mmCIF file of C-alpha atoms in Angstrom:
data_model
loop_
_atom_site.group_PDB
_atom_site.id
_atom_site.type_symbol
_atom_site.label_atom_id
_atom_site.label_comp_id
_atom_site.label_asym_id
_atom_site.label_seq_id
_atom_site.Cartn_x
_atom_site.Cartn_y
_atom_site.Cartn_z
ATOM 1 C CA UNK A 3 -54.620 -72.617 -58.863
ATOM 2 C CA UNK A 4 -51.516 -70.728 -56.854
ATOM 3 C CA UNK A 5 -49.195 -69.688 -59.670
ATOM 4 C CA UNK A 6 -45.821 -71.347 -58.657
ATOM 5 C CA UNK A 7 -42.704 -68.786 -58.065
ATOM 6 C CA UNK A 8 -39.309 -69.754 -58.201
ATOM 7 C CA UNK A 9 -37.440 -69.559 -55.449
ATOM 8 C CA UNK A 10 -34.940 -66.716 -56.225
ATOM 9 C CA UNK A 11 -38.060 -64.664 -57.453
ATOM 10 C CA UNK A 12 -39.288 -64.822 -54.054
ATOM 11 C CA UNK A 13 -39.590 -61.821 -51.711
ATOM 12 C CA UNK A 14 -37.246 -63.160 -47.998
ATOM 13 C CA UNK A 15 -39.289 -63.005 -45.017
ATOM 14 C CA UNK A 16 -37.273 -60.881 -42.292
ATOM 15 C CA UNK A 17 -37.701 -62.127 -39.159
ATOM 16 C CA UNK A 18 -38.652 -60.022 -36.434
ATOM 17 C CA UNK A 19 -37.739 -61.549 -33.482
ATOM 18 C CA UNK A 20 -34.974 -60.927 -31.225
ATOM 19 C CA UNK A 21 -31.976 -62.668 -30.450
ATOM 20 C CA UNK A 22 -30.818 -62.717 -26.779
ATOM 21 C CA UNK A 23 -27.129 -63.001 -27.072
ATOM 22 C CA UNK A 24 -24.657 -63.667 -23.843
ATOM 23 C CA UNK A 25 -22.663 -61.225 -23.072
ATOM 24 C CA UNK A 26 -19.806 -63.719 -22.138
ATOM 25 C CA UNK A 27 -19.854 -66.943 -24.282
ATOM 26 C CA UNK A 28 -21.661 -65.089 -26.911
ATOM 27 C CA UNK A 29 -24.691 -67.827 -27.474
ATOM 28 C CA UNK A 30 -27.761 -66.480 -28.403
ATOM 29 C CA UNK A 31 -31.737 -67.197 -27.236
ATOM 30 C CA UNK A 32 -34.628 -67.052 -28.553
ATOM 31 C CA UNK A 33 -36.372 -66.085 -24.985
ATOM 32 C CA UNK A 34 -35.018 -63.349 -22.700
ATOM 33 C CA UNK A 35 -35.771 -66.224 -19.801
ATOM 34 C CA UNK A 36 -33.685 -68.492 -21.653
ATOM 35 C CA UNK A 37 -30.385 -66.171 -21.547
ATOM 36 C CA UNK A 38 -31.309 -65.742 -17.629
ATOM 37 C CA UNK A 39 -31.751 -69.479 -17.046
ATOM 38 C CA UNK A 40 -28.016 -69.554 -18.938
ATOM 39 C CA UNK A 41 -27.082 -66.860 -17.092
ATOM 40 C CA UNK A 42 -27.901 -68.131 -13.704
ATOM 41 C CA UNK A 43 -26.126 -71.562 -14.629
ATOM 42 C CA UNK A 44 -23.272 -70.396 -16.023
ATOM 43 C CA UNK A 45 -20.938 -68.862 -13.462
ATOM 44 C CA UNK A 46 -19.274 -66.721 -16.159
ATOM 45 C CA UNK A 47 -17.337 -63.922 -14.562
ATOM 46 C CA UNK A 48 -14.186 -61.898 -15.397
ATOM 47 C CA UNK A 49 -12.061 -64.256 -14.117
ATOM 48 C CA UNK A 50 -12.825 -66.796 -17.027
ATOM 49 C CA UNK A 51 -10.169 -67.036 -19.366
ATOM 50 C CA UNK A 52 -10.756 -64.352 -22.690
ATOM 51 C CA UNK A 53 -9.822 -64.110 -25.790
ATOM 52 C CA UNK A 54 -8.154 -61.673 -27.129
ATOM 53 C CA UNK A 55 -9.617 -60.976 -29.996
ATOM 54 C CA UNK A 56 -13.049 -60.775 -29.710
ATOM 55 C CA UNK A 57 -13.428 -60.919 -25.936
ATOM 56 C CA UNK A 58 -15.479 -64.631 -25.235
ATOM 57 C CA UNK A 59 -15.208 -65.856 -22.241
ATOM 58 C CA UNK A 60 -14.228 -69.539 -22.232
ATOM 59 C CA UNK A 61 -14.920 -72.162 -19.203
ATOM 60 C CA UNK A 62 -10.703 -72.958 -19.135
ATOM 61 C CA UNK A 63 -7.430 -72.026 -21.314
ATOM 62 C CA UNK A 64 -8.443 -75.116 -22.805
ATOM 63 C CA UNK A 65 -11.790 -74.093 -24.348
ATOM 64 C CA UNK A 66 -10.219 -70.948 -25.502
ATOM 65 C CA UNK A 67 -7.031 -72.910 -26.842
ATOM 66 C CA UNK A 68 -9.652 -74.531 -29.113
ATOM 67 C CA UNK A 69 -11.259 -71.330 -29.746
ATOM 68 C CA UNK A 70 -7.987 -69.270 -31.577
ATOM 69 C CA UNK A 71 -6.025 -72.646 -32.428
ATOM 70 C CA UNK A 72 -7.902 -75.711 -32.222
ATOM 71 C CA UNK A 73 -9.913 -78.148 -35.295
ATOM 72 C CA UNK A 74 -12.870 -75.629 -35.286
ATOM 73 C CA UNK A 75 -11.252 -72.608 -34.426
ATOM 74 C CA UNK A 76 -13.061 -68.658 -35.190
ATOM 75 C CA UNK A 77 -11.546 -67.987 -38.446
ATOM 76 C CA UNK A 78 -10.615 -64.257 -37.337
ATOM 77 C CA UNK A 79 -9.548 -64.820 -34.080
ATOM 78 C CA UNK A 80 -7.188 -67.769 -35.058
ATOM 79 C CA UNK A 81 -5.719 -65.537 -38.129
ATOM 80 C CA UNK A 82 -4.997 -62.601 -35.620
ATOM 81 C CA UNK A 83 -3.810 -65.089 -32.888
ATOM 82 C CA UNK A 84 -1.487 -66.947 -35.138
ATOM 83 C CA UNK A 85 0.559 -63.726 -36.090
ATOM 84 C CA UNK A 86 0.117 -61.713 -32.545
ATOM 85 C CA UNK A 87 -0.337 -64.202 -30.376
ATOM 86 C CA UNK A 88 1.744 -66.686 -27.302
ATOM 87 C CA UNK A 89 1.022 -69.861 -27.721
ATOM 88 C CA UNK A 90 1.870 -70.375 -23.676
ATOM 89 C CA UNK A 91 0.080 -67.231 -21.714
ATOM 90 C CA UNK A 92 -2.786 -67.020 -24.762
ATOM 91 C CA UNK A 93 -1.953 -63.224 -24.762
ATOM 92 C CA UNK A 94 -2.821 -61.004 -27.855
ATOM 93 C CA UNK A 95 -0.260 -58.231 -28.583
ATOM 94 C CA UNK A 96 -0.877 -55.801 -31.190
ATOM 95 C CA UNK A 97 2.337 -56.533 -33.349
ATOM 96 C CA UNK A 98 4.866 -59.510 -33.931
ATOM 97 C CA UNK A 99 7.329 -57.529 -31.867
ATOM 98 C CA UNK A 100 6.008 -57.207 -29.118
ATOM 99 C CA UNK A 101 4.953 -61.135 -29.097
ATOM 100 C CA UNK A 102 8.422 -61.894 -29.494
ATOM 101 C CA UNK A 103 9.892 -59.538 -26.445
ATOM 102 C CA UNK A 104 7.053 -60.543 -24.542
ATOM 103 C CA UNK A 105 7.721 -65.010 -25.326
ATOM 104 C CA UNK A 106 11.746 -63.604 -23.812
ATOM 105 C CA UNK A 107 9.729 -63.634 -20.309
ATOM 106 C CA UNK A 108 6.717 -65.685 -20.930
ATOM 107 C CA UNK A 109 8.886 -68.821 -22.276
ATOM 108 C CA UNK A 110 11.357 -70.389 -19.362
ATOM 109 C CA UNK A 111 13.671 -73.242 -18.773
ATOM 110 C CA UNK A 112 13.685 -76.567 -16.938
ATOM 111 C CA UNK A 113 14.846 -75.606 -13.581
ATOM 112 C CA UNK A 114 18.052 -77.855 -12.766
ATOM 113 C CA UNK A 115 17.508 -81.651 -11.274
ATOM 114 C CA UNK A 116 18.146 -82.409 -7.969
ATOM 115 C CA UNK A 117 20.539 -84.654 -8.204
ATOM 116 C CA UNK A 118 23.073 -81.606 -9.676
ATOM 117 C CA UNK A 119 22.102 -79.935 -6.289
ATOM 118 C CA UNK A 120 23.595 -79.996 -2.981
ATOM 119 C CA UNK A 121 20.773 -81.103 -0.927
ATOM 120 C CA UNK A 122 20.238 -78.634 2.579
ATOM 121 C CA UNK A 123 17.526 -78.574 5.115
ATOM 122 C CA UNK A 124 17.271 -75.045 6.934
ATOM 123 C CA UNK A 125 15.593 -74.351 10.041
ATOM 124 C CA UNK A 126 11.937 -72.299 8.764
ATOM 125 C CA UNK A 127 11.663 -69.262 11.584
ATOM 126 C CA UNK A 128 8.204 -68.289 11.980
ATOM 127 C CA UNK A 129 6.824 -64.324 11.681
ATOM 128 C CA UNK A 130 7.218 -62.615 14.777
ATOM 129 C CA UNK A 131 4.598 -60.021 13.775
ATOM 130 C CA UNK A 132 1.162 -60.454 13.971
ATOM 131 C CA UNK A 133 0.047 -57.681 12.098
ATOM 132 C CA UNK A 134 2.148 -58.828 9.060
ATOM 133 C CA UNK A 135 -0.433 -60.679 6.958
ATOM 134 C CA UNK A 136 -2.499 -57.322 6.477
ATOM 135 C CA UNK A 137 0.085 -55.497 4.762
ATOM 136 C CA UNK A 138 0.735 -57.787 1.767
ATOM 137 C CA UNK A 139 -0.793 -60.962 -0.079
ATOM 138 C CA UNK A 140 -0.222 -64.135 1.471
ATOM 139 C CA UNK A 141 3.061 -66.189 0.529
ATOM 140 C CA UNK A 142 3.110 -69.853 -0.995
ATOM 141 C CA UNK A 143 5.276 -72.714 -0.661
ATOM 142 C CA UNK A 144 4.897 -75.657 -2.882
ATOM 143 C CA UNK A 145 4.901 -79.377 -2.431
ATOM 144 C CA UNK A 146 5.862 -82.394 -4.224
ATOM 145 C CA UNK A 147 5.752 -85.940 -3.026
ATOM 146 C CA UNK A 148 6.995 -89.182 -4.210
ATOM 147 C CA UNK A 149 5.732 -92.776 -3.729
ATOM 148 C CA UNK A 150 6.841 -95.792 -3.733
ATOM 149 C CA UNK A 151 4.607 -99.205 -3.642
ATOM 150 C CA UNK A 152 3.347 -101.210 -1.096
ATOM 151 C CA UNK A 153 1.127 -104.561 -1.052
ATOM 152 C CA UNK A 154 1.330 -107.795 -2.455
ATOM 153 C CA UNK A 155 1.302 -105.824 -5.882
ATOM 154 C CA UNK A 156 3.006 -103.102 -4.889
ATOM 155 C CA UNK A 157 0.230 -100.858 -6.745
ATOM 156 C CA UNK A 158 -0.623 -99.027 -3.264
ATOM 157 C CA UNK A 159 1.004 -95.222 -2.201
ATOM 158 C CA UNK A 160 3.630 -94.607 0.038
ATOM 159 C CA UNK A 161 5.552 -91.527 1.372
ATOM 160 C CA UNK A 162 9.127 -91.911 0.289
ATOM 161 C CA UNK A 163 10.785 -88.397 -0.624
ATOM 162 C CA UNK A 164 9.080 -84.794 -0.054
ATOM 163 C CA UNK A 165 10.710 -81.364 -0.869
ATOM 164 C CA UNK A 166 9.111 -77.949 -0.501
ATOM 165 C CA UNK A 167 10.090 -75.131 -2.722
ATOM 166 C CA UNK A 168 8.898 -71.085 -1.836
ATOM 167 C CA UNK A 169 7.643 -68.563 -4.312
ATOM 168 C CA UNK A 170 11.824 -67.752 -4.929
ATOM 169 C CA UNK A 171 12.167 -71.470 -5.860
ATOM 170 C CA UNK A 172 14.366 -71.468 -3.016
ATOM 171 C CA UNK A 173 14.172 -75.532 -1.692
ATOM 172 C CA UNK A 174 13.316 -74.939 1.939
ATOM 173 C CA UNK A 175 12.590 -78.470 2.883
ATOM 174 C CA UNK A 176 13.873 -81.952 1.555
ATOM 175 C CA UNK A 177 14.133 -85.571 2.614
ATOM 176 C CA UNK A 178 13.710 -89.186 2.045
ATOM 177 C CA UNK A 179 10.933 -90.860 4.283
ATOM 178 C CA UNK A 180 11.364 -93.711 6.299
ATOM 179 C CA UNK A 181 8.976 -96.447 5.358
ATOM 180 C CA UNK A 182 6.143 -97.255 7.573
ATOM 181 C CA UNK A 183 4.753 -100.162 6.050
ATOM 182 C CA UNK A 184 7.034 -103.333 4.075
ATOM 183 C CA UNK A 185 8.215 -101.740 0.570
ATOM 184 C CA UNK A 186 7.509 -104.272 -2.154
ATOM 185 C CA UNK A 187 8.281 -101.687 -5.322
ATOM 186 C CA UNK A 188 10.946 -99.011 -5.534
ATOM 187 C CA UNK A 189 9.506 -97.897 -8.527
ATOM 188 C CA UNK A 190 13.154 -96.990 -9.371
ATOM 189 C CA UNK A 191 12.496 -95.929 -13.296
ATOM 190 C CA UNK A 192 10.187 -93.404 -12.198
ATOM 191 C CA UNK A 193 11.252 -92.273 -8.675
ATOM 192 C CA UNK A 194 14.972 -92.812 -8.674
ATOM 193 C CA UNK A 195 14.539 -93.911 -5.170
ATOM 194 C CA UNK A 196 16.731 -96.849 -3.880
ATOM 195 C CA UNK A 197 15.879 -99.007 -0.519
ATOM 196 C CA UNK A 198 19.629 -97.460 0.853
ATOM 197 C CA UNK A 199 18.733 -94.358 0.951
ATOM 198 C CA UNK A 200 15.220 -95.160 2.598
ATOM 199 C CA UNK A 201 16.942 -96.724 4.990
ATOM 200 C CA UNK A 202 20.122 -94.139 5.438
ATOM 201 C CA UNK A 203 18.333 -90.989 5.183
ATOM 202 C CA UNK A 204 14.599 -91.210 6.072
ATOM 203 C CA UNK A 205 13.651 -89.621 8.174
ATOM 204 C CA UNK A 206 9.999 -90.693 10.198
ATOM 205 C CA UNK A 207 7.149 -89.925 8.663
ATOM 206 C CA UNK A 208 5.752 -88.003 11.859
ATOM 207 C CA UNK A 209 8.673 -85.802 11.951
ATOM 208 C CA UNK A 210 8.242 -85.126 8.283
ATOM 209 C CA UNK A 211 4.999 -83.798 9.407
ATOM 210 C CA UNK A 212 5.602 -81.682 12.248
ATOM 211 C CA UNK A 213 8.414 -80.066 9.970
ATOM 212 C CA UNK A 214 6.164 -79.137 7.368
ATOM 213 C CA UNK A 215 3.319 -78.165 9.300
ATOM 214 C CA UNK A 216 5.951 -75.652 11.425
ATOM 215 C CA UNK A 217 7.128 -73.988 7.919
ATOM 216 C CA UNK A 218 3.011 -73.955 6.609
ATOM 217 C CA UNK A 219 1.504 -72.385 9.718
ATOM 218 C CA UNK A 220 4.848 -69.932 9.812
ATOM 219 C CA UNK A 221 3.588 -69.635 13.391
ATOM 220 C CA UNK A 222 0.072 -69.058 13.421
ATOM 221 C CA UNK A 223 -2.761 -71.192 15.286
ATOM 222 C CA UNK A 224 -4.509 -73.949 13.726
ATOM 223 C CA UNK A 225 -7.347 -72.067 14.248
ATOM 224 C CA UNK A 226 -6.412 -68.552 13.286
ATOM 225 C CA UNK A 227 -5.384 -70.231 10.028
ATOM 226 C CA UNK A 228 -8.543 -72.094 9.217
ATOM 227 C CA UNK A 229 -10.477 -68.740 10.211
ATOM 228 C CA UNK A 230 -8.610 -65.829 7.886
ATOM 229 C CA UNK A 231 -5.240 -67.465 7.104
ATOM 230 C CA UNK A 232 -3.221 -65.408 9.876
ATOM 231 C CA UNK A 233 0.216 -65.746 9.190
ATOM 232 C CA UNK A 234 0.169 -69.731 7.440
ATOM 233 C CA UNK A 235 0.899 -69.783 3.774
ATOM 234 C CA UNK A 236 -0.449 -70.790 0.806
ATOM 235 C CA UNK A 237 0.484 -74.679 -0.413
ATOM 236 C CA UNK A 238 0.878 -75.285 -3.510
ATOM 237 C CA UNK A 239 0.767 -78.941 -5.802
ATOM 238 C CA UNK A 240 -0.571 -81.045 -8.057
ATOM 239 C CA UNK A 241 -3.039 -83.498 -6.506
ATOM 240 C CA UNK A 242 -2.393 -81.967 -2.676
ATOM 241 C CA UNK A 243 -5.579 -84.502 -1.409
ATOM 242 C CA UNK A 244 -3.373 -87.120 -2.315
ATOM 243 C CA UNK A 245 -0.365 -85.832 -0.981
ATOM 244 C CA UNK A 246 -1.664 -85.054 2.095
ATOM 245 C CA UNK A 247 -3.310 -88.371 2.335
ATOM 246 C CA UNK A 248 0.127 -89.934 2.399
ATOM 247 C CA UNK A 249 1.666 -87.014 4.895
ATOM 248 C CA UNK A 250 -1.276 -88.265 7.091
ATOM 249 C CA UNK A 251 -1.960 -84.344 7.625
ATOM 250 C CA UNK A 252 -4.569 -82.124 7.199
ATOM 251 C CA UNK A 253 -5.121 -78.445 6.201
ATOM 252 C CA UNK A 254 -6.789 -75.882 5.806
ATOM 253 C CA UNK A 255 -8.848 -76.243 2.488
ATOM 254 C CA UNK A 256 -9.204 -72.278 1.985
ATOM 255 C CA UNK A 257 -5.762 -72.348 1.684
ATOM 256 C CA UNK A 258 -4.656 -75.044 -0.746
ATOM 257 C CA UNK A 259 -3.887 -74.324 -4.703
ATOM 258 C CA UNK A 260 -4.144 -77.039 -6.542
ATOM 259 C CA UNK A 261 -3.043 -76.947 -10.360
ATOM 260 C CA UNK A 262 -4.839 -80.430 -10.781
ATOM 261 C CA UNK A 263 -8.495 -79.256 -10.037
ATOM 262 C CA UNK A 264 -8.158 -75.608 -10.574
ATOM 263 C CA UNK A 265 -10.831 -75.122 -13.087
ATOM 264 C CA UNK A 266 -9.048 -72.675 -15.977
ATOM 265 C CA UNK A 267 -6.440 -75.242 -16.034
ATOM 266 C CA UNK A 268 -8.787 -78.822 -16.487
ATOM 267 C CA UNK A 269 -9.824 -80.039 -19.908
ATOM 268 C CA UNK A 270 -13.058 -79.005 -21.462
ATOM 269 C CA UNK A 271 -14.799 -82.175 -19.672
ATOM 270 C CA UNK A 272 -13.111 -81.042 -16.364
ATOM 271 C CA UNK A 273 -10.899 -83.674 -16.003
ATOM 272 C CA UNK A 274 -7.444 -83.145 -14.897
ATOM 273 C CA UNK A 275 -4.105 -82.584 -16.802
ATOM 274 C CA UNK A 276 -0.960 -84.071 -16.078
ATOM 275 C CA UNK A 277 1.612 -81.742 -14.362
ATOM 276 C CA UNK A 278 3.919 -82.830 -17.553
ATOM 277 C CA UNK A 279 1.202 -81.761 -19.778
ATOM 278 C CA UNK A 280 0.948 -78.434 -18.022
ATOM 279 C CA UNK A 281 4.072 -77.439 -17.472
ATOM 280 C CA UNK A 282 4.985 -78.343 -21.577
ATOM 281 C CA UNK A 283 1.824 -76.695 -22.391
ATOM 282 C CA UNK A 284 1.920 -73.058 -20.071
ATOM 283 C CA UNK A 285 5.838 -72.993 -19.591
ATOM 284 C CA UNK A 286 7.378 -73.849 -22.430
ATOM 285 C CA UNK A 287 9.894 -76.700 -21.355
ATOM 286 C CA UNK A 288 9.698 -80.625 -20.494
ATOM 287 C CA UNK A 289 9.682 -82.575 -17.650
ATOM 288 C CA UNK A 290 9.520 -86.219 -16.425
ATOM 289 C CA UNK A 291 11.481 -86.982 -19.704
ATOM 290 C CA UNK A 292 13.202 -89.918 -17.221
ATOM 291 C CA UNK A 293 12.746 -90.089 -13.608
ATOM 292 C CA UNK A 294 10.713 -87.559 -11.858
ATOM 293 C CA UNK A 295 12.534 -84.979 -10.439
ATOM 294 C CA UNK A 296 11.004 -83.850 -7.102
ATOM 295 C CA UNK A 297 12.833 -80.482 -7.052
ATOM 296 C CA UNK A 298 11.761 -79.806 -10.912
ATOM 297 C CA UNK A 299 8.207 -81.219 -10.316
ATOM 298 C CA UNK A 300 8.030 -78.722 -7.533
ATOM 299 C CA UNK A 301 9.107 -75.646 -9.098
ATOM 300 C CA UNK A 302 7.349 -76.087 -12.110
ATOM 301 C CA UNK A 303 3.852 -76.388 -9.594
ATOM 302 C CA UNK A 304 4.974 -73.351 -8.340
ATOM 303 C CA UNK A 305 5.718 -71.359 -11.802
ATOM 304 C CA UNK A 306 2.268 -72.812 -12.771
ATOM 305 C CA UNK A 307 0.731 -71.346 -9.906
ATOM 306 C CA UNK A 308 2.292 -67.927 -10.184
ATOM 307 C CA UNK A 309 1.252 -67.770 -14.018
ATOM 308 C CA UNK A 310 -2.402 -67.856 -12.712
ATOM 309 C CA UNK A 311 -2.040 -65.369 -10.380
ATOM 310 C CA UNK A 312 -0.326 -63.303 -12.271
ATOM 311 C CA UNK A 313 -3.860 -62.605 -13.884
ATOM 312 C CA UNK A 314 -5.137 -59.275 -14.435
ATOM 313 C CA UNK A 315 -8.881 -59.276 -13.609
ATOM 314 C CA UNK A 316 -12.014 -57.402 -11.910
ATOM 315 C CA UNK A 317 -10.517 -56.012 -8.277
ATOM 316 C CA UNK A 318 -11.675 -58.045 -5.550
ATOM 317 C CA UNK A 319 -14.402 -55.541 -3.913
ATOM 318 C CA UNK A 320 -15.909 -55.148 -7.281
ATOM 319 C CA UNK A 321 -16.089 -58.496 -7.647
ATOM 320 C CA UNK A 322 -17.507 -59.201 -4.323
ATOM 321 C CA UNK A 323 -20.186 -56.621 -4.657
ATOM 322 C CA UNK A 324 -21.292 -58.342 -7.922
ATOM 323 C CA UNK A 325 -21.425 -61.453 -6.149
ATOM 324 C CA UNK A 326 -23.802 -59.860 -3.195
ATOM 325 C CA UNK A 327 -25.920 -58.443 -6.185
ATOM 326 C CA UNK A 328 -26.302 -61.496 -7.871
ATOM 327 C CA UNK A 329 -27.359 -63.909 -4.934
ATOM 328 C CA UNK A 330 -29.946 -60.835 -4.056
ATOM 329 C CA UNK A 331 -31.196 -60.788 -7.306
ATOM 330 C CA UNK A 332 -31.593 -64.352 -8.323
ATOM 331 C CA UNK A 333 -34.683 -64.856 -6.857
ATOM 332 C CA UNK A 334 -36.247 -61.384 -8.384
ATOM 333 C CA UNK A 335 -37.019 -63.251 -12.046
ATOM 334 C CA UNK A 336 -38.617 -59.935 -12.840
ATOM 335 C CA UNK A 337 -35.948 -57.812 -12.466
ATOM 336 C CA UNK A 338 -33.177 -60.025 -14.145
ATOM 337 C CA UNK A 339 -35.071 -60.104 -17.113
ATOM 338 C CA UNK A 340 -35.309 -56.369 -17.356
ATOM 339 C CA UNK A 341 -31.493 -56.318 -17.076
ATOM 340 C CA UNK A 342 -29.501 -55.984 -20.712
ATOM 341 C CA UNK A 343 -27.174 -58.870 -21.357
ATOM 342 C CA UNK A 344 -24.064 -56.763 -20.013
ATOM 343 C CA UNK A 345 -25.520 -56.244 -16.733
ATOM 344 C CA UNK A 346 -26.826 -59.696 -16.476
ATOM 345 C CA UNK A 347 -22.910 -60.732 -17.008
ATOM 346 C CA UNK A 348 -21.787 -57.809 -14.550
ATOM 347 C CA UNK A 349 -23.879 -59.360 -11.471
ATOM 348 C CA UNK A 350 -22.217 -63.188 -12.320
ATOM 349 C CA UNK A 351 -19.744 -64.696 -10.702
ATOM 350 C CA UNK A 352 -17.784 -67.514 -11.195
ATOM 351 C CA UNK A 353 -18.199 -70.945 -9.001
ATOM 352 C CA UNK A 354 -14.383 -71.091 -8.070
ATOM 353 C CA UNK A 355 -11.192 -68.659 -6.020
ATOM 354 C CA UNK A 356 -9.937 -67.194 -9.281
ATOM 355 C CA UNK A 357 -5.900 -67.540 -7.953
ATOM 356 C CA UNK A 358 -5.852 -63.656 -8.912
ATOM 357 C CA UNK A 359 -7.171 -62.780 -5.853
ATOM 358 C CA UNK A 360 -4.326 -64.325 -3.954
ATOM 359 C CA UNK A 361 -2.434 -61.015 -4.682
ATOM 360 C CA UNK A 362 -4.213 -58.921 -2.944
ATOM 361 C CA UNK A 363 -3.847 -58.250 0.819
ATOM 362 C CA UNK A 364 -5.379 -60.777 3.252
ATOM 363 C CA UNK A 365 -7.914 -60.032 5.512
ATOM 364 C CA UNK A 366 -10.684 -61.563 6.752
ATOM 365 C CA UNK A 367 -12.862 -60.142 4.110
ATOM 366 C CA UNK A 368 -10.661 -61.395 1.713
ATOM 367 C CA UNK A 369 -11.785 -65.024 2.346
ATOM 368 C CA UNK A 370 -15.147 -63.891 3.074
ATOM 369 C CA UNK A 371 -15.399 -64.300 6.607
#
């Protein structure tokens, strides 16, 4: 009969086998293959937002919000975080000091409502150079739009107010828009908007185009733009399909930034924040408390925007090499699974524009053309 042995008596089994651990979200694998199949699914990159800590890449601020603050955060990192850290950028510093001089600039203010501003509308004059989108990154203006409601119901869209802001937060472009279809709700508590100055101010909605597609293409051909960007700028906004929907215009996809699908900035099921919750949550101040303000609405988009670009990753060529690599050497199973789990994470790239980029010069290599 086998003698029985207690259980802290008995010798522990070490195991021999070898973890395969990611050299970006840190999960580990049984099976090399596994790690690759990961790997290969994945998209992590260096422009994935990191912790500070102990350097895991996470799919959106979000994810790595939960990761040094959240219900189930990483004991160390959320210690370290809670002493060194800003709650709005995510930054680690390496003393309370410097957290506080840093939260002077990384913490701003509501930016005044329109309604304390005198409204002007300034003529946009195009570029006259042609060689002046190769010497420095490409500009951005930002959009806001409101609606008002039309239908029996008045639940359906339309254009009643746009105003364009540029990277300054200078307002370069503001009006009412006259109504093309029977309005049925004002939507006053939310838009302000009255059915006087519709009817004083607005201005048609085709002109409203033609305005703002002078100040976006700065100039430049339709198709220049939709080839390398040329000389038209960036746009800016939070839900610009819908926007544009309602403007009845189109443009150029490459060049749209939009804070409601740009993936560090969704929820960890990808779903979209609120421009309210954003701006509370990366800024630092409220907005929408009453009526939306178009003016604040659209400077906050724009902060927003130049918060993510303001992003200190991989260079671009680097990053474009590693992309060449990676597509070459999907296919070669063999060889990826020779490749350590830091050169497996060196050839990824990540499945969106990281907004980074958008400081570097523009070319036609920039948008990979």
């Amino acid at each position: 009969m086998e003698e029985f042995e207690p259980n802290h008596l008995k010798t522990p089994m070490v195991s021999t086998s070898t973890r395969h651990k990611c050299a970006a979200c840190f999960q580990q694998f049984k099976k090399k293959e596994n790690l690759v199949e990961h790997m290969k699914k994945s998209y992590h990159s260096v422009h994935q937002p990191k912790c500070g800590v102990c350097h895991k890449h996470c799919k959106s601020f979000e994810s790595l919000r939960e990761h040094i603050s959240g219900p189930l955060a990483k004991a160390h990192c959320s210690s370290i975080f809670a002493q060194n850290g800003c709650h709005l950028c995510l930054k680690v510093f390496e003393n309370p000091v410097s957290v506080d001089e840093h939260k002077e600039l990384c913490l701003q203010t509501a930016p005044p409502p329109l309604g304390t501003m005198n409204i002007s509308y300034t003529e946009y004059e195009a570029l006259e150079d042609e060689n002046y989108y190769m010497s420095k990154y490409p500009e951005a203006v930002a959009i806001n739009c409101q609606m008002v409601g039309c239908g029996i119901d008045g639940s359906v869209d339309l254009l009643a107010r746009v105003c364009l802001v540029d990277e300054e937060e200078n307002m370069i472009f503001h009006t009412y828009v006259e109504p093309q279809l029977s309005v049925t709700d004002y939507r006053y508590e939310v838009t302000g908007i009255t059915e006087e100055q519709l009817k004083r101010d607005g201005m048609a909605v085709k002109e409203v185009r033609e305005k703002i597609s002078q100040i976006l293409y700065n100039g430049e051909s339709i198709g220049k733009a939709r080839l390398d960007g040329g000389k038209a700028k960036l746009l800016v906004g939070h839900n610009l399909d819908h926007a544009l929907d309602c403007l009845l215009m189109n443009y150029p996809e490459k060049l749209l930034r939009d804070t409601a699908t740009y993936r560090p900035l969704l929820k960890t099921n990808f779903m979209s924040h609120s421009l309210k919750y954003l701006t509370k949550t990366y800024l630092g101040y409220d907005i929408r408390l009453g009526s939306h303000d178009t003016f604040q609405d659209c400077v906050s988009v724009m902060r927003l925007y130049k918060r993510m670009r303001s992003q200190e990753h991989q260079d671009e060529e680097t990053a474009k090499q590693s992309h060449l690599n990676f597509d070459a050497r999907k296919s070669k199973d063999h060889d990826l699974h020779n490749m350590s789990p830091d050169e497996l994470f060196r050839i990824s790239t990540s499945n969106y524009q990281c907004w980074c980029l958008d400081s570097q010069p523009r070319t036609a290599e920039f948008y990979g053309v």
